[in-house]
Short mmCIF file of C-alpha atoms in Angstrom, two decimals:
data_model
loop_
_atom_site.label_atom_id
_atom_site.label_comp_id
_atom_site.label_asym_id
_atom_site.label_seq_id
_atom_site.Cartn_x
_atom_site.Cartn_y
_atom_site.Cartn_z
CA MET A 8 0.00 0.00 0.00
CA SER A 9 1.40 3.43 -0.97
CA THR A 10 1.97 6.18 1.57
CA THR A 11 -0.83 8.26 0.05
CA SER A 12 -3.32 5.36 0.16
CA ALA A 13 -2.40 4.55 3.75
CA SER A 14 -2.83 8.20 4.73
CA SER A 15 -6.23 8.35 2.99
CA LEU A 16 -7.36 5.16 4.74
CA ARG A 17 -6.34 6.54 8.14
CA THR A 18 -8.26 9.74 7.40
CA VAL A 19 -11.43 7.80 6.56
CA LEU A 20 -11.19 4.99 9.12
CA THR A 21 -11.54 7.18 12.17
CA PRO A 22 -12.28 5.61 15.59
CA THR A 23 -15.92 6.62 15.16
CA ALA A 24 -16.14 4.99 11.72
CA ILE A 25 -14.55 1.79 13.05
CA LEU A 26 -16.97 1.77 16.00
CA ARG A 27 -19.96 2.10 13.66
CA LEU A 28 -18.71 -0.75 11.50
CA ALA A 29 -18.18 -2.90 14.60
CA VAL A 30 -21.68 -2.11 15.89
CA GLY A 31 -23.32 -2.83 12.52
CA TRP A 32 -21.54 -6.07 11.65
CA GLY A 33 -21.43 -7.20 15.29
CA GLY A 34 -25.18 -6.71 15.55
CA TYR A 35 -25.77 -8.65 12.34
CA LEU A 36 -23.54 -11.49 13.60
CA VAL A 37 -25.45 -11.69 16.89
CA VAL A 38 -28.81 -11.73 15.10
CA THR A 39 -27.55 -14.47 12.77
CA LEU A 40 -26.26 -16.61 15.64
CA LEU A 41 -29.51 -16.17 17.58
CA ALA A 42 -31.71 -16.88 14.54
CA PRO A 43 -32.90 -20.29 15.85
CA VAL A 44 -33.92 -18.73 19.18
CA LEU A 45 -35.61 -15.75 17.52
CA ALA A 46 -37.55 -18.05 15.20
CA GLU A 47 -39.11 -19.96 18.11
CA GLY A 48 -41.31 -17.07 19.20
CA LEU A 49 -40.34 -14.60 21.91
CA PRO A 50 -42.44 -13.06 24.68
CA THR A 51 -43.97 -9.80 23.48
CA LEU A 52 -41.79 -7.57 25.67
CA VAL A 53 -38.60 -9.37 24.60
CA LEU A 54 -39.68 -9.25 20.96
CA TRP A 55 -40.13 -5.47 20.97
CA THR A 56 -36.87 -5.05 22.92
CA VAL A 57 -35.00 -7.00 20.24
CA LEU A 58 -36.66 -4.94 17.50
CA ALA A 59 -35.72 -1.71 19.28
CA ALA A 60 -32.10 -2.90 19.57
CA ILE A 61 -31.95 -3.72 15.85
CA VAL A 62 -33.40 -0.31 14.95
CA GLY A 63 -30.84 1.33 17.24
CA ILE A 64 -27.99 -0.45 15.47
CA ILE A 65 -29.40 0.59 12.09
CA VAL A 66 -29.59 4.23 13.20
CA VAL A 67 -25.93 4.15 14.33
CA CYS A 68 -24.88 2.78 10.94
CA ALA A 69 -27.13 5.25 9.13
CA PHE A 70 -25.27 8.21 10.56
CA GLY A 71 -22.03 6.61 9.37
CA VAL A 72 -23.40 6.28 5.85
CA VAL A 73 -24.56 9.90 5.91
CA THR A 74 -21.11 11.08 7.03
CA GLU A 75 -19.33 9.31 4.18
CA ALA A 76 -21.96 10.40 1.65
CA GLU A 77 -21.58 14.04 2.66
CA HIS A 78 -17.78 13.85 2.30
CA LEU A 79 -18.15 12.28 -1.14
CA ALA A 80 -20.75 14.85 -2.19
CA HIS A 81 -18.41 17.63 -1.09
CA ARG A 82 -15.54 16.20 -3.13
CA LEU A 83 -17.43 15.10 -6.24
CA GLY A 84 -20.28 17.61 -6.31
CA ASP A 85 -23.73 16.80 -7.65
CA PRO A 86 -25.02 14.69 -9.24
CA TYR A 87 -22.05 12.36 -8.68
CA GLY A 88 -21.92 12.63 -4.88
CA THR A 89 -25.57 11.82 -4.25
CA LEU A 90 -25.50 9.13 -6.95
CA VAL A 91 -22.97 7.13 -4.93
CA LEU A 92 -25.26 7.05 -1.89
CA THR A 93 -28.38 6.37 -3.94
CA LEU A 94 -26.95 3.49 -5.97
CA SER A 95 -25.27 1.83 -2.99
CA ILE A 96 -28.59 1.59 -1.14
CA VAL A 97 -30.77 0.79 -4.15
CA LEU A 98 -28.47 -1.91 -5.54
CA ILE A 99 -28.40 -3.81 -2.26
CA GLU A 100 -32.19 -3.51 -1.96
CA VAL A 101 -32.60 -4.90 -5.48
CA ILE A 102 -30.26 -7.79 -4.64
CA LEU A 103 -32.31 -8.64 -1.55
CA ILE A 104 -35.61 -8.60 -3.47
CA SER A 105 -34.05 -10.82 -6.14
CA ALA A 106 -32.71 -13.19 -3.45
CA VAL A 107 -36.20 -13.54 -1.95
CA MET A 108 -37.68 -14.33 -5.37
CA LEU A 109 -35.00 -16.94 -6.03
CA GLY A 110 -35.60 -18.54 -2.63
CA PRO A 111 -38.29 -21.02 -1.62
CA GLY A 112 -41.97 -20.12 -1.72
CA GLU A 113 -44.12 -17.89 -3.90
CA HIS A 114 -43.39 -14.17 -3.88
CA THR A 115 -45.46 -12.92 -6.79
CA THR A 116 -46.12 -9.40 -5.46
CA ILE A 117 -42.94 -8.60 -3.50
CA ALA A 118 -41.55 -6.28 -6.17
CA ARG A 119 -44.86 -4.45 -6.59
CA ASP A 120 -45.40 -3.98 -2.87
CA SER A 121 -41.79 -2.93 -2.22
CA VAL A 122 -41.56 -0.41 -5.06
CA MET A 123 -44.99 1.05 -4.26
CA ALA A 124 -44.02 1.55 -0.61
CA VAL A 125 -40.71 3.14 -1.61
CA SER A 126 -42.51 5.43 -4.09
CA MET A 127 -44.91 6.75 -1.47
CA ILE A 128 -42.18 7.11 1.15
CA ILE A 129 -39.70 8.94 -1.07
CA LEU A 130 -42.04 11.12 -3.14
CA ASN A 131 -44.36 12.11 -0.29
CA LEU A 132 -42.94 11.44 3.18
CA VAL A 133 -39.24 12.24 2.65
CA PHE A 134 -39.63 14.91 -0.04
CA GLY A 135 -42.58 16.47 1.79
CA ALA A 136 -40.75 16.54 5.12
CA ALA A 137 -37.71 18.10 3.43
CA LEU A 138 -39.86 20.86 1.90
CA VAL A 139 -41.55 21.60 5.22
CA VAL A 140 -38.25 21.71 7.14
CA GLY A 141 -36.47 23.71 4.45
CA GLY A 142 -39.42 26.05 3.87
CA LEU A 143 -39.85 26.86 7.56
CA ARG A 144 -36.10 27.19 8.10
CA ARG A 145 -35.11 29.23 5.03
CA GLY A 146 -38.30 30.39 3.30
CA ASP A 147 -36.89 30.78 -0.21
CA LEU A 148 -36.16 27.39 -1.77
CA ARG A 149 -35.15 26.96 -5.39
CA LEU A 150 -34.08 23.97 -7.45
CA ASN A 151 -32.93 23.33 -10.98
CA ARG A 152 -36.30 22.84 -12.66
CA THR A 153 -34.80 21.23 -15.77
CA GLY A 154 -33.24 18.43 -13.73
CA ALA A 155 -36.31 17.93 -11.55
CA SER A 156 -38.61 17.76 -14.60
CA ALA A 157 -36.26 15.22 -16.21
CA TYR A 158 -36.56 13.00 -13.13
CA LEU A 159 -40.36 13.23 -13.17
CA ALA A 160 -40.59 12.61 -16.92
CA VAL A 161 -38.67 9.34 -16.51
CA LEU A 162 -40.60 8.40 -13.35
CA ILE A 163 -44.01 8.87 -14.96
CA VAL A 164 -43.12 6.46 -17.77
CA LEU A 165 -41.37 3.89 -15.56
CA LEU A 166 -44.12 3.82 -12.93
CA ALA A 167 -46.84 3.56 -15.59
CA ALA A 168 -45.02 0.65 -17.22
CA ALA A 169 -44.57 -1.01 -13.82
CA PHE A 170 -47.98 -0.56 -12.20
CA ALA A 171 -50.63 0.52 -14.72
CA VAL A 172 -49.94 -1.15 -18.06
CA PRO A 173 -49.71 -4.80 -16.82
CA GLY A 174 -53.21 -4.48 -15.37
CA LEU A 175 -54.53 -3.41 -18.78
CA ILE A 176 -52.74 -5.78 -21.15
CA GLY A 177 -51.30 -8.49 -18.90
CA GLU A 178 -52.66 -11.74 -17.50
CA GLY A 179 -53.74 -11.63 -13.86
CA GLY A 180 -51.82 -8.40 -13.31
CA ALA A 181 -48.59 -9.82 -14.75
CA TYR A 182 -46.94 -9.32 -18.13
CA ALA A 183 -47.00 -12.28 -20.46
CA PRO A 184 -43.49 -13.44 -21.49
CA ALA A 185 -43.85 -11.85 -24.93
CA GLN A 186 -44.70 -8.56 -23.22
CA ALA A 187 -42.15 -8.81 -20.39
CA VAL A 188 -39.14 -9.01 -22.70
CA PRO A 189 -39.66 -5.69 -24.55
CA VAL A 190 -40.70 -3.95 -21.30
CA LEU A 191 -37.52 -5.22 -19.61
CA VAL A 192 -35.30 -4.11 -22.49
CA MET A 193 -36.92 -0.68 -22.85
CA THR A 194 -36.74 -0.03 -19.09
CA VAL A 195 -33.03 -0.88 -19.02
CA LEU A 196 -32.33 1.27 -22.07
CA LEU A 197 -34.23 4.26 -20.67
CA TYR A 198 -32.49 4.01 -17.30
CA ALA A 199 -29.06 3.61 -18.92
CA PHE A 200 -29.70 6.59 -21.21
CA PHE A 201 -30.84 8.63 -18.20
CA LEU A 202 -27.67 7.83 -16.24
CA ALA A 203 -25.51 8.65 -19.26
CA ARG A 204 -27.15 12.05 -19.67
CA GLN A 205 -27.21 12.77 -15.92
CA THR A 206 -23.49 12.14 -15.52
CA GLY A 207 -22.53 13.48 -18.94
CA ALA A 208 -23.93 16.14 -21.24
CA GLN A 209 -26.77 17.15 -18.89
CA SER A 210 -24.90 16.97 -15.56
CA GLY A 211 -25.38 20.73 -15.13
CA ASP A 212 -29.15 20.19 -15.00
CA PHE A 213 -28.69 18.29 -11.72
CA GLN A 214 -26.55 20.86 -9.93
CA GLU A 215 -27.68 23.58 -7.56
CA VAL A 216 -28.91 26.79 -9.16
CA GLY A 217 -25.92 29.13 -9.39
CA SER A 218 -23.38 26.36 -8.74
CA ALA A 219 -21.46 27.32 -11.88
CA ALA A 220 -20.11 30.29 -10.00
CA VAL A 221 -18.80 28.02 -7.28
CA ALA A 222 -17.12 25.74 -9.78
CA ALA A 223 -15.25 28.69 -11.22
CA VAL A 224 -13.39 29.51 -8.00
CA PRO A 225 -9.63 29.63 -8.73
CA GLY A 226 -7.82 26.47 -7.66
CA ARG A 227 -10.95 24.31 -7.62
CA PRO A 228 -10.81 21.30 -9.99
CA GLN A 229 -13.04 21.90 -12.97
CA THR A 230 -13.89 18.34 -13.99
CA LEU A 231 -14.80 15.06 -12.37
CA ALA A 232 -11.62 13.51 -13.78
CA ALA A 233 -9.53 16.21 -12.09
CA VAL A 234 -11.26 15.63 -8.75
CA VAL A 235 -10.79 11.84 -8.96
CA SER A 236 -7.14 12.25 -9.92
CA ALA A 237 -6.47 14.63 -7.05
CA HIS A 238 -8.31 12.62 -4.36
CA ARG A 239 -8.41 9.06 -5.72
CA GLY A 240 -7.27 7.38 -2.48
CA GLU A 241 -9.77 9.20 -0.28
CA LEU A 242 -12.67 8.70 -2.71
CA VAL A 243 -12.08 4.95 -3.03
CA ALA A 244 -11.70 4.56 0.74
CA ARG A 245 -14.87 6.53 1.51
CA ALA A 246 -16.89 4.68 -1.13
CA LEU A 247 -15.81 1.32 0.32
CA VAL A 248 -16.57 2.38 3.89
CA LEU A 249 -19.98 3.68 2.78
CA ILE A 250 -20.85 0.39 1.10
CA ILE A 251 -19.72 -1.85 3.96
CA THR A 252 -21.68 0.37 6.35
CA VAL A 253 -24.82 0.18 4.20
CA ILE A 254 -24.78 -3.61 3.92
CA PRO A 255 -25.57 -4.38 7.60
CA ILE A 256 -28.43 -1.85 7.46
CA VAL A 257 -30.13 -3.73 4.65
CA LEU A 258 -29.29 -7.19 6.01
CA LEU A 259 -30.61 -6.34 9.48
CA SER A 260 -33.74 -4.82 7.93
CA HIS A 261 -34.28 -8.03 6.01
CA ASP A 262 -33.67 -10.20 9.08
CA MET A 263 -36.02 -8.19 11.26
CA ALA A 264 -38.90 -8.57 8.79
CA ALA A 265 -40.15 -11.82 10.36
CA LEU A 266 -39.88 -10.36 13.88
CA LEU A 267 -41.72 -7.24 12.78
CA ASP A 268 -44.47 -9.28 11.12
CA ASP A 269 -44.88 -11.21 14.38
CA GLY A 270 -45.00 -8.03 16.47
CA LEU A 271 -47.50 -6.30 14.20
CA ASP A 272 -49.66 -9.41 14.09
CA ARG A 273 -49.81 -9.44 17.90
CA ALA A 274 -50.67 -5.74 17.87
CA GLY A 275 -53.43 -6.30 15.31
CA ALA A 276 -51.77 -4.07 12.70
CA PRO A 277 -52.06 -4.84 8.95
CA VAL A 278 -49.33 -7.03 7.48
CA ALA A 279 -48.69 -4.45 4.71
CA LEU A 280 -47.36 -2.06 7.37
CA SER A 281 -44.32 -4.30 7.78
CA GLY A 282 -43.12 -3.64 4.22
CA ILE A 283 -43.55 0.11 4.66
CA LEU A 284 -41.57 0.16 7.90
CA ILE A 285 -38.79 -1.96 6.39
CA ALA A 286 -38.57 0.38 3.38
CA MET A 287 -38.39 3.41 5.71
CA ILE A 288 -35.55 1.81 7.66
CA VAL A 289 -33.60 0.79 4.54
CA PHE A 290 -33.78 4.34 3.18
CA LEU A 291 -33.01 5.94 6.56
CA PRO A 292 -29.50 7.10 5.53
CA GLU A 293 -30.91 8.78 2.44
CA THR A 294 -33.71 10.35 4.49
CA ILE A 295 -31.27 11.86 6.99
CA THR A 296 -29.07 13.19 4.19
CA THR A 297 -32.11 14.68 2.44
CA ILE A 298 -33.34 16.53 5.54
CA ARG A 299 -29.85 17.90 6.18
CA ALA A 300 -29.66 19.14 2.60
CA ALA A 301 -33.06 20.85 2.99
CA VAL A 302 -31.89 22.61 6.17
CA THR A 303 -28.98 24.14 4.25
CA GLY A 304 -31.21 25.05 1.30
CA GLU A 305 -29.63 22.57 -1.17
CA MET A 306 -32.90 21.74 -2.89
CA GLN A 307 -31.40 20.26 -6.03
CA ARG A 308 -29.54 17.82 -3.83
CA VAL A 309 -32.86 17.01 -2.18
CA SER A 310 -34.31 16.29 -5.63
CA ASN A 311 -31.26 14.23 -6.61
CA LEU A 312 -31.62 12.12 -3.47
CA CYS A 313 -35.40 11.65 -3.60
CA HIS A 314 -36.26 11.57 -7.28
CA GLY A 315 -32.92 10.00 -8.23
CA ALA A 316 -33.38 7.21 -5.68
CA LEU A 317 -36.81 6.34 -7.04
CA VAL A 318 -35.65 6.41 -10.68
CA SER A 319 -32.88 3.95 -9.73
CA THR A 320 -35.25 1.80 -7.65
CA VAL A 321 -37.79 1.38 -10.45
CA GLY A 322 -35.20 1.31 -13.24
CA LEU A 323 -33.27 -1.53 -11.58
CA THR A 324 -35.93 -3.48 -9.68
CA ILE A 325 -38.49 -3.98 -12.45
CA PRO A 326 -36.02 -5.37 -15.03
CA ALA A 327 -34.44 -7.60 -12.36
CA VAL A 328 -37.71 -9.20 -11.24
CA LEU A 329 -39.00 -9.55 -14.81
CA ALA A 330 -35.78 -11.34 -15.77
CA ILE A 331 -36.06 -13.66 -12.76
CA GLY A 332 -39.68 -14.36 -13.65
CA LEU A 333 -38.75 -15.26 -17.22
CA LEU A 334 -35.84 -17.49 -16.14
CA THR A 335 -37.66 -19.33 -13.35
CA GLY A 336 -41.19 -19.37 -14.74
CA GLN A 337 -42.53 -17.42 -11.75
CA GLN A 338 -45.47 -15.09 -12.16
CA VAL A 339 -44.50 -11.49 -11.34
CA VAL A 340 -47.65 -9.55 -10.47
CA LEU A 341 -47.03 -5.83 -10.94
CA ALA A 342 -50.51 -4.36 -11.52
CA GLU A 343 -51.55 -2.14 -8.61
CA THR A 344 -54.97 -1.77 -7.00
CA PRO A 345 -57.20 1.09 -8.19
CA VAL A 346 -56.75 3.03 -4.93
CA ASN A 347 -52.94 2.80 -5.08
CA LEU A 348 -52.96 3.81 -8.74
CA ALA A 349 -55.09 6.83 -7.84
CA LEU A 350 -52.70 7.84 -5.05
CA LEU A 351 -49.70 7.33 -7.33
CA GLY A 352 -51.33 9.50 -10.01
CA VAL A 353 -52.07 12.24 -7.46
CA THR A 354 -48.48 12.01 -6.21
CA LEU A 355 -46.98 12.43 -9.68
CA LEU A 356 -49.37 15.28 -10.54
CA LEU A 357 -48.52 17.01 -7.27
CA SER A 358 -44.81 16.48 -7.90
CA VAL A 359 -45.07 18.14 -11.32
CA ALA A 360 -46.99 21.08 -9.80
CA THR A 361 -44.40 21.39 -7.01
CA VAL A 362 -41.33 21.61 -9.24
CA ALA A 363 -43.07 23.78 -11.85
CA GLY A 364 -43.12 26.83 -9.57
CA ARG A 365 -40.29 29.34 -9.37
CA ARG A 366 -39.70 28.41 -5.73
CA LEU A 367 -40.65 25.63 -3.33
CA THR A 368 -42.51 26.26 -0.09
CA ALA A 369 -43.49 24.48 3.10
CA LEU A 370 -47.05 24.41 1.76
CA HIS A 371 -45.96 22.14 -1.09
CA GLY A 372 -44.38 19.87 1.50
CA ALA A 373 -47.55 19.79 3.60
CA ALA A 374 -49.54 18.66 0.55
CA HIS A 375 -47.09 15.79 -0.05
CA LEU A 376 -47.32 14.73 3.60
CA LEU A 377 -51.11 14.64 3.35
CA VAL A 378 -50.91 12.27 0.38
CA PHE A 379 -48.66 9.98 2.42
CA ALA A 380 -51.18 10.13 5.28
CA LEU A 381 -53.90 9.07 2.83
CA TYR A 382 -51.68 6.17 1.73
CA GLY A 383 -51.31 5.19 5.38
CA ILE A 384 -55.09 5.21 5.79
CA THR A 385 -55.49 2.85 2.82
CA VAL A 386 -52.99 0.44 4.40
CA PHE A 387 -55.17 0.21 7.52
CA SER A 388 -58.43 -0.01 5.53
#
């Protein structure tokens, strides 16, 4: 290892970072070792104590992920900085959903339920909370409307292809094989084209309004290549630490699903609430980062985190589950219920109205939060 690499690693692997990694992976190891005991059924008080401990471990790791993401965002700038955080979380989530589908049992609606929950959480709860916090704190919030509208344009098409079209032309809410193949290919191509434009010719559309002036400061690297060349060791180290801190968050969230189902069943809560809570926990690092960005008035970063995360979630999850369905012969039910389609349509319409204005306000955020509340009511109905 070179002197520069060793120095970069020491800078990143602080005692706090090491402690967070130890807590995250140590907690996952304990849960794995105790799996036979946990599966036998615990007393209610012990069950909720274990769940609280797992959530506590996840929160500790989440702050570690946020720390590394903020350092990367500072070095790389947007959209590259937020893209690292978004893809690291989304990719692991996609892998877990795929692993469940490839495992024993029938899981025909897992992709639909997961992506729908993530859509409502990100577009309404997280984005709405960010607008309320930012609007009350700063008052005047502005974002790059070209970038935000690009996100929404892609989301409208991807979500329609995922949730609406299979109910109209599919069989039992699922695409037929002859339909799944072109949908899979077109989704991958659109997502790949979006990433190429976001990180290439249209990268300026996903930067803060007025950020060009910041980039022109003397002595500041002008291109991504220059930044990577100047700070390669630190960037690689931080990206690795971010990823190995994210992994226990998602693994613990997956492992606690059965415990949470048991606890909610004893409390008489609907089973669908479990998926929503798991999705909220998995995206906790991104939520914390989003709220922090709103507090400082970085609204384009808020859009990159929220809208970008959902574009990646849909753009990666739907092709993955369709491919698994085709290879294994499983039915992949994607068509949503009429009430969820109505709420999704309202959400997208509200999102377009929100970003169309010259500035964002806390009132826009309150409207998004109300839509999420309505979604919560439907879960309990």
